[in-house]
Coordinates of C-alpha atoms and ligand atoms in Angstrom, one line a residue:
X44 CA 87.7 112.5 100.3
X45 CA 84.1 113.1 100.2
X46 CA 82.2 110.1 99.2
X47 CA 78.8 110.6 97.8
X48 CA 78.4 107.3 96.0
X49 CA 76.7 105.3 98.8
X50 CA 74.0 103.9 96.4
X51 CA 77.1 102.0 94.6
X52 CA 78.5 100.8 98.0
X53 CA 79.1 102.0 101.6
X54 CA 82.2 101.9 103.6
X55 CA 81.9 99.2 106.4
X56 CA 81.7 100.8 109.9
X57 CA 84.5 100.2 112.6
X58 CA 81.8 97.9 114.4
X59 CA 81.2 96.0 111.4
X60 CA 84.9 95.3 110.8
X61 CA 85.3 94.3 114.5
X62 CA 82.3 92.0 114.2
X63 CA 83.9 90.3 110.9
X64 CA 87.3 90.1 112.8
X65 CA 85.6 88.2 115.7
X66 CA 83.6 86.0 113.4
X67 CA 86.8 85.0 111.7
X68 CA 88.9 84.5 114.6
X69 CA 86.5 83.1 117.2
X70 CA 83.5 82.0 115.1
X71 CA 84.9 80.3 112.1
X72 CA 83.2 76.9 112.9
X73 CA 80.8 75.6 110.4
X74 CA 77.3 76.3 111.5
X75 CA 76.2 72.6 110.7
X76 CA 78.7 71.0 112.9
X77 CA 77.3 69.6 116.2
X78 CA 79.8 71.0 118.8
X79 CA 79.1 74.0 121.0
X80 CA 81.1 76.6 119.3
X81 CA 79.5 75.7 116.0
X82 CA 76.3 76.2 117.6
X83 CA 77.2 79.7 118.7
X84 CA 77.9 80.5 114.8
X85 CA 74.3 79.0 114.3
X86 CA 72.8 81.3 117.0
X87 CA 74.5 84.4 115.4
X88 CA 72.7 83.5 112.2
X89 CA 69.3 83.3 114.2
X90 CA 70.0 86.5 115.7
X91 CA 70.6 88.2 112.4
X92 CA 67.5 87.0 110.8
X93 CA 65.5 88.2 113.8
X94 CA 66.8 91.5 113.6
X95 CA 66.2 91.8 109.8
X96 CA 62.4 90.6 110.4
X97 CA 62.2 93.1 113.3
X98 CA 63.2 95.9 111.0
X99 CA 60.6 94.8 108.4
X100 CA 57.8 94.3 110.9
X101 CA 57.5 90.9 109.7
X102 CA 57.9 88.4 112.7
X103 CA 56.4 85.5 110.9
X104 CA 58.7 85.8 107.7
X105 CA 61.6 83.6 106.7
X106 CA 65.1 84.7 105.9
X107 CA 67.5 83.1 103.4
X108 CA 71.1 84.5 103.3
X109 CA 72.4 85.0 99.9
X110 CA 75.6 86.2 98.4
X111 CA 74.2 89.6 97.3
X112 CA 71.0 91.5 96.6
X113 CA 71.2 90.2 92.8
X114 CA 71.0 86.6 94.1
X115 CA 68.1 87.5 96.5
X116 CA 66.1 89.0 93.6
X117 CA 67.1 86.1 91.3
X118 CA 66.0 83.4 93.9
X119 CA 62.7 84.9 94.4
X120 CA 62.0 85.6 90.6
X121 CA 63.4 82.6 88.7
X122 CA 62.7 80.5 91.7
X123 CA 58.9 81.4 91.6
X124 CA 58.5 81.5 87.9
X125 CA 60.4 78.0 87.3
X126 CA 57.4 76.0 88.4
X127 CA 54.8 78.0 86.3
X128 CA 53.7 77.0 82.8
X129 CA 52.3 80.3 81.7
X130 CA 51.5 83.7 83.1
X131 CA 52.9 87.2 83.1
X132 CA 55.4 88.8 85.5
X133 CA 55.5 92.6 85.6
X134 CA 58.5 94.9 86.7
X135 CA 58.7 98.5 86.9
X136 CA 60.6 100.5 84.0
X137 CA 63.3 101.5 86.4
X138 CA 64.1 97.9 87.8
X139 CA 67.6 97.1 88.4
X140 CA 69.0 94.4 86.0
X141 CA 69.0 92.1 89.2
X142 CA 65.2 92.0 88.7
X143 CA 64.7 93.0 85.2
X144 CA 67.0 90.2 83.8
X145 CA 65.3 87.2 85.7
X146 CA 61.8 88.5 84.7
X147 CA 62.7 88.9 80.9
X148 CA 64.5 85.4 80.6
X149 CA 62.0 83.4 82.8
X150 CA 61.1 81.0 80.1
X151 CA 58.8 80.3 77.1
X152 CA 55.4 80.5 78.8
X153 CA 56.0 83.6 80.9
X154 CA 55.4 86.9 79.4
X155 CA 57.3 89.8 81.0
X156 CA 56.0 93.6 81.0
X157 CA 57.3 96.7 82.0
X158 CA 55.3 98.9 84.3
X159 CA 55.5 102.6 83.0
X160 CA 56.9 105.4 85.1
X161 CA 55.4 108.8 85.5
X162 CA 57.5 112.0 85.3
X163 CA 58.9 111.6 88.7
X164 CA 60.0 108.2 88.2
X165 CA 57.4 106.5 90.2
X166 CA 55.0 103.7 89.0
X167 CA 52.1 105.2 87.0
X168 CA 49.2 103.6 89.0
X169 CA 46.5 104.2 86.4
X170 CA 48.6 102.3 83.8
X171 CA 49.4 99.6 86.2
X172 CA 45.9 99.1 87.2
X173 CA 45.0 98.5 83.4
X174 CA 47.7 95.8 83.3
X175 CA 46.5 93.8 86.2
X176 CA 44.4 90.6 85.7
X177 CA 44.4 87.0 86.8
X178 CA 47.1 86.1 84.4
X179 CA 49.6 88.1 86.4
X180 CA 51.6 85.7 88.7
X181 CA 54.3 88.0 90.0
X182 CA 54.7 92.0 90.3
X183 CA 58.2 93.3 90.9
X184 CA 58.8 96.7 92.3
X185 CA 61.8 98.5 93.9
X186 CA 61.2 100.1 97.3
X187 CA 63.6 103.0 96.2
X188 CA 64.8 103.7 92.7
X189 CA 68.6 103.5 92.7
X190 CA 69.1 106.3 90.3
X191 CA 66.7 109.1 91.3
X192 CA 65.7 108.1 95.0
X193 CA 62.0 107.9 94.1
X194 CA 60.1 106.0 96.6
X195 CA 57.8 103.7 94.9
X196 CA 54.0 103.5 95.8
X197 CA 54.3 99.8 97.2
X198 CA 51.3 100.2 99.4
X199 CA 49.2 101.3 96.6
X200 CA 50.3 98.7 94.2
X201 CA 49.6 96.0 96.9
X202 CA 46.1 97.4 97.1
X203 CA 45.6 97.1 93.4
X204 CA 47.2 93.7 93.4
X205 CA 44.6 92.6 96.2
X206 CA 41.7 94.0 94.2
X207 CA 42.5 92.9 90.7
X208 CA 44.7 89.8 91.0
X209 CA 45.0 88.7 94.5
X210 CA 46.9 85.5 93.9
X211 CA 49.8 87.3 92.3
X212 CA 52.8 87.6 94.5
X213 CA 54.5 91.1 95.1
X214 CA 58.2 91.0 95.4
X215 CA 60.0 94.3 96.6
X216 CA 63.7 94.8 95.7
X217 CA 64.5 96.8 99.1
X218 CA 68.3 97.0 98.1
X219 CA 68.3 100.8 98.1
X220 CA 65.6 101.4 100.8
X221 CA 66.2 98.9 103.5
X222 CA 66.8 100.8 107.0
X223 CA 66.9 104.3 105.2
X224 CA 63.2 104.2 104.3
X225 CA 60.9 102.5 106.9
X226 CA 59.1 99.6 105.5
X227 CA 56.4 97.6 107.0
X228 CA 56.1 94.2 105.2
X229 CA 53.0 93.0 107.1
X230 CA 51.0 96.1 106.6
X231 CA 51.7 96.4 102.9
X232 CA 51.3 92.6 102.5
X233 CA 54.5 92.2 100.2
X234 CA 55.3 88.6 99.7
X235 CA 59.2 89.0 99.5
X236 CA 61.8 91.6 100.1
X237 CA 65.6 91.5 98.9
X238 CA 68.2 93.4 100.6
X239 CA 72.0 93.8 100.2
X240 CA 74.6 94.2 102.9
X241 CA 77.2 96.4 101.2
X242 CA 74.6 99.0 100.9
X243 CA 74.3 99.5 104.5
X244 CA 77.8 99.6 105.7
X245 CA 78.1 95.8 106.2
X246 CA 80.3 93.9 103.5
X247 CA 80.1 92.6 100.0
X248 CA 79.3 89.1 99.7
X249 CA 76.0 88.9 101.9
X250 CA 72.4 89.7 101.0
X251 CA 69.0 88.3 102.1
X252 CA 65.7 87.3 100.8
X253 CA 62.9 87.7 103.1
X254 CA 59.7 85.8 102.3
X255 CA 56.3 84.9 103.5
X256 CA 53.9 82.0 103.5
X257 CA 52.4 82.4 100.0
X258 CA 55.7 82.1 98.2
X259 CA 56.6 78.8 96.6
X260 CA 60.2 79.2 95.6
X261 CA 62.4 76.4 94.1
X262 CA 66.0 76.6 95.2
X263 CA 68.5 77.8 92.6
X264 CA 71.5 76.4 94.4
X265 CA 71.4 72.6 95.1
X266 CA 73.7 70.8 97.4
X267 CA 74.0 70.2 101.2
X268 CA 70.4 71.6 102.1
X269 CA 71.6 74.7 104.0
X270 CA 69.4 77.4 104.7
X271 CA 66.4 75.0 105.1
X272 CA 67.3 73.8 101.5
X273 CA 66.7 77.1 100.0
X274 CA 70.4 78.0 99.4
X275 CA 72.8 75.3 99.6
X276 CA 76.3 75.9 100.4
X277 CA 78.3 76.7 103.6
X278 CA 76.9 79.9 105.1
X279 CA 79.2 83.1 104.8
X280 CA 79.3 83.4 108.8
X281 CA 81.7 86.6 108.7
X282 CA 79.3 88.1 106.1
X283 CA 76.3 87.3 108.2
X284 CA 78.0 88.8 111.3
X285 CA 78.6 91.9 109.3
X286 CA 75.0 92.2 108.3
X287 CA 74.0 91.6 111.8
X288 CA 76.2 94.2 113.1
X289 CA 75.1 96.7 110.4
X290 CA 71.6 96.2 111.2
X291 CA 71.6 96.4 114.9
X292 CA 73.9 99.6 114.9
X293 CA 72.4 101.4 112.1
X294 CA 72.1 104.9 113.0
X295 CA 68.5 105.5 112.6
X296 CA 68.7 108.7 114.6
X297 CA 70.8 110.3 111.8
X298 CA 68.4 109.6 109.0
X299 CA 66.7 112.9 109.4
X300 CA 70.0 114.8 109.5
X301 CA 71.0 112.9 106.3
X302 CA 67.8 114.0 104.6
X303 CA 68.8 117.6 105.8
X304 CA 72.2 117.4 104.2
X305 CA 70.7 116.2 100.8
X306 CA 68.2 119.0 100.9
X307 CA 71.0 121.4 101.9
X308 CA 73.0 120.2 98.8
X309 CA 70.2 120.5 96.6
X310 CA 69.4 124.0 97.8
X311 CA 72.9 125.1 97.4
X312 CA 73.4 123.8 93.8
X313 CA 70.1 125.4 92.8
X314 CA 71.4 128.7 94.3
X315 CA 75.0 128.5 92.6
X316 CA 73.7 126.9 89.4
X317 CA 70.1 127.9 88.6
X318 CA 70.2 125.8 85.3
X319 CA 70.4 122.7 87.4
X320 CA 67.5 120.3 86.8
X321 CA 66.2 117.5 89.3
X322 CA 65.6 114.1 87.9
X323 CA 62.9 112.5 90.2
X324 CA 60.4 113.6 92.7
X325 CA 60.9 117.1 94.4
X326 CA 64.0 116.4 96.7
X327 CA 62.1 118.1 99.6
X328 CA 58.9 116.0 99.4
X329 CA 58.1 112.8 101.2
X330 CA 58.2 110.9 97.8
X331 CA 62.0 111.1 97.6
X332 CA 64.4 109.0 99.8
X333 CA 66.5 110.7 102.2
X334 CA 69.8 109.8 100.7
X335 CA 69.6 110.1 96.9
X336 CA 69.6 113.2 94.7
X337 CA 69.9 113.0 90.9
X338 CA 70.6 116.3 89.2
X339 CA 71.4 117.3 85.6
X340 CA 73.9 120.2 84.9
X341 CA 73.5 120.9 81.3
X342 CA 75.5 121.2 79.1
X343 CA 78.2 119.4 80.9
X344 CA 78.1 115.7 80.5
X345 CA 78.0 113.4 83.5
X346 CA 81.3 111.5 82.9
X347 CA 83.1 115.0 82.5
X348 CA 81.9 116.4 85.7
X349 CA 82.3 113.1 87.5
X350 CA 86.0 113.1 86.7
X351 CA 86.4 116.9 87.4
X352 CA 85.0 116.2 90.9
X353 CA 87.1 113.1 91.0
X354 CA 90.2 115.2 90.6
X355 CA 89.2 117.1 93.8
X356 CA 88.7 114.1 95.9
X357 CA 84.7 114.1 95.5
X358 CA 83.2 110.7 94.4
X359 CA 79.7 110.8 92.9
X360 CA 77.8 108.5 90.8
X361 CA 76.2 108.7 87.2
X362 CA 73.1 106.4 87.1
X363 CA 73.5 103.0 88.4
X364 CA 77.1 101.7 89.1
X365 CA 76.3 98.4 88.1
X366 CA 75.2 99.2 84.5
X367 CA 77.2 102.4 83.9
X368 CA 80.0 100.7 81.9
X369 CA 77.4 99.4 79.3
X370 CA 74.6 101.8 79.2
X371 CA 75.0 105.2 77.7
X372 CA 71.6 107.0 78.6
X373 CA 69.8 105.5 81.6
X374 CA 66.6 103.4 81.0
X375 CA 65.2 104.9 84.2
X376 CA 65.5 108.4 83.0
X377 CA 64.3 107.5 79.5
X378 CA 61.3 106.0 81.0
X379 CA 60.5 109.2 82.9
X380 CA 60.6 111.0 79.7
X381 CA 63.8 113.1 80.4
X382 CA 65.3 114.4 77.2
X383 CA 68.5 112.7 76.1
X384 CA 70.6 115.9 76.6
X385 CA 69.4 116.3 80.2
X386 CA 69.9 112.5 80.9
X387 CA 73.5 112.8 79.5
X388 CA 74.2 115.4 82.3
X389 CA 72.7 113.4 85.1
X390 CA 74.7 113.0 88.4
X391 CA 73.6 111.1 91.3
X392 CA 74.7 112.0 94.8
X393 CA 74.0 109.4 97.2
X394 CA 74.6 110.0 100.8
X395 CA 75.0 108.0 104.1
X396 CA 74.2 108.9 107.6
X397 CA 78.1 110.0 108.3
X398 CA 77.9 112.6 105.6
X399 CA 78.2 116.4 106.9
X400 CA 76.5 119.8 106.0
X401 CA 80.1 121.1 105.4
X402 CA 80.9 118.4 102.8
X403 CA 77.6 119.3 101.0
X404 CA 78.9 123.1 100.9
X405 CA 82.3 121.9 99.6
X406 CA 80.5 119.7 97.0
X407 CA 78.1 122.4 95.7
X408 CA 80.9 125.0 95.4
X409 CA 83.4 122.6 93.6
X410 CA 80.6 121.8 91.3
X411 CA 79.9 125.4 90.5
X412 CA 83.7 126.1 90.0
X413 CA 83.8 123.4 87.5
X414 CA 80.6 124.2 85.7
X415 CA 81.7 127.8 85.1
X416 CA 84.6 126.5 83.3
X417 CA 83.3 123.3 81.6
X418 CA 80.0 124.7 80.4
X419 CA 81.9 127.1 78.2
X420 CA 83.4 124.3 76.4
X421 CA 80.6 122.0 76.2
X422 CA 78.4 121.7 73.0
X423 CA 74.7 122.8 73.9
Ligands
PLP254 N1 68.7 96.3 93.3 C1 69.0 97.4 93.2 C2 68.0 98.5 93.2 C3 70.4 98.0 93.2 O1 70.7 99.3 93.2 C4 71.4 97.0 93.2 C5 72.7 97.4 93.3 O2 73.2 98.5 93.2 C6 70.9 95.6 93.4 C7 69.8 95.2 93.2 C8 72.0 94.6 93.4 O3 72.6 94.4 94.6 P1 74.2 93.7 94.7 O4 75.1 94.5 94.4 O5 74.1 93.4 96.2 O6 73.9 92.5 94.1

């Protein structure tokens, strides 16, 4: 099997599985209990928070554990907008529904507006500048786009915010970027950051919201007051152990090799199928994340090629896994001005640090073999 759908989810590493096992066998105590083993569980949670803050260069930040990235985004967006009577919330045109939906459904006094993308799928800074004024209360931007791998200009967005609406909060959805693309929260002055365990080789069921002192978030989950009252409910200690293990053992030294693998895949596909077109920034540029490559191979439709590759044990994605069941043409590609035919042929290859160059050769060659057959039967 060759798995290239790591933006949908990743395989937990052996170290993560061992950490979960230990957490369930030896660390199963309720972290709120008063005896020593429960305090050990509590300590694990503290270490996990510290590790996350270290990676984000944000030592003074707070970390709330959530059930997933979606919950982290919802907590920040709905929890911030809930106490406001009026104002505007901005989100980028390629935002995941986890961000877009709470913005759009924020309530009567809040107007949600989409920030346009340029042709590369990055925020159009000039257009954003024209949208910013004192009415803007919250700006939501993803660190890395889940479909194209475009790295968003978060620092530049923060600078515009500082100049034009300094009171507005800046929320970054880091679900596709965390650990794979460095992020310095203090330097860029983002107010909050959402991440998800199952995208970084931890497990499903754990995410986190990191936030700073300007945030006033009203909790969405009320109850026993865990997580300093921000998210009631007994903590998912095996999930937190998995997250801690995934963060501390993440193979940062493999990121460059992963990027090279992605570039190799891109070059091989272009060599074998010159008609292949990239959706997103130049994969060899610093604007593209090291792990995501989105390519259209017209006239073969995405789903047809996906299943042809599946038949050979190769798993890839089309657009966003979370929305692909209901959406025909990706909103992100549409916002980039990609023609519908090209968008309907888009395939997303998302890598992890454990993929190899040999796998990339196999994928490109298999793609070419199927392209030669399928393109003859596809309507142009
Ligand atoms: N944000 C982005 C950019 C994503 O790609 C995803 C999931 O694919 C999410 C949020 C939601 O994360 P989760 O699956 O942990 O809820």
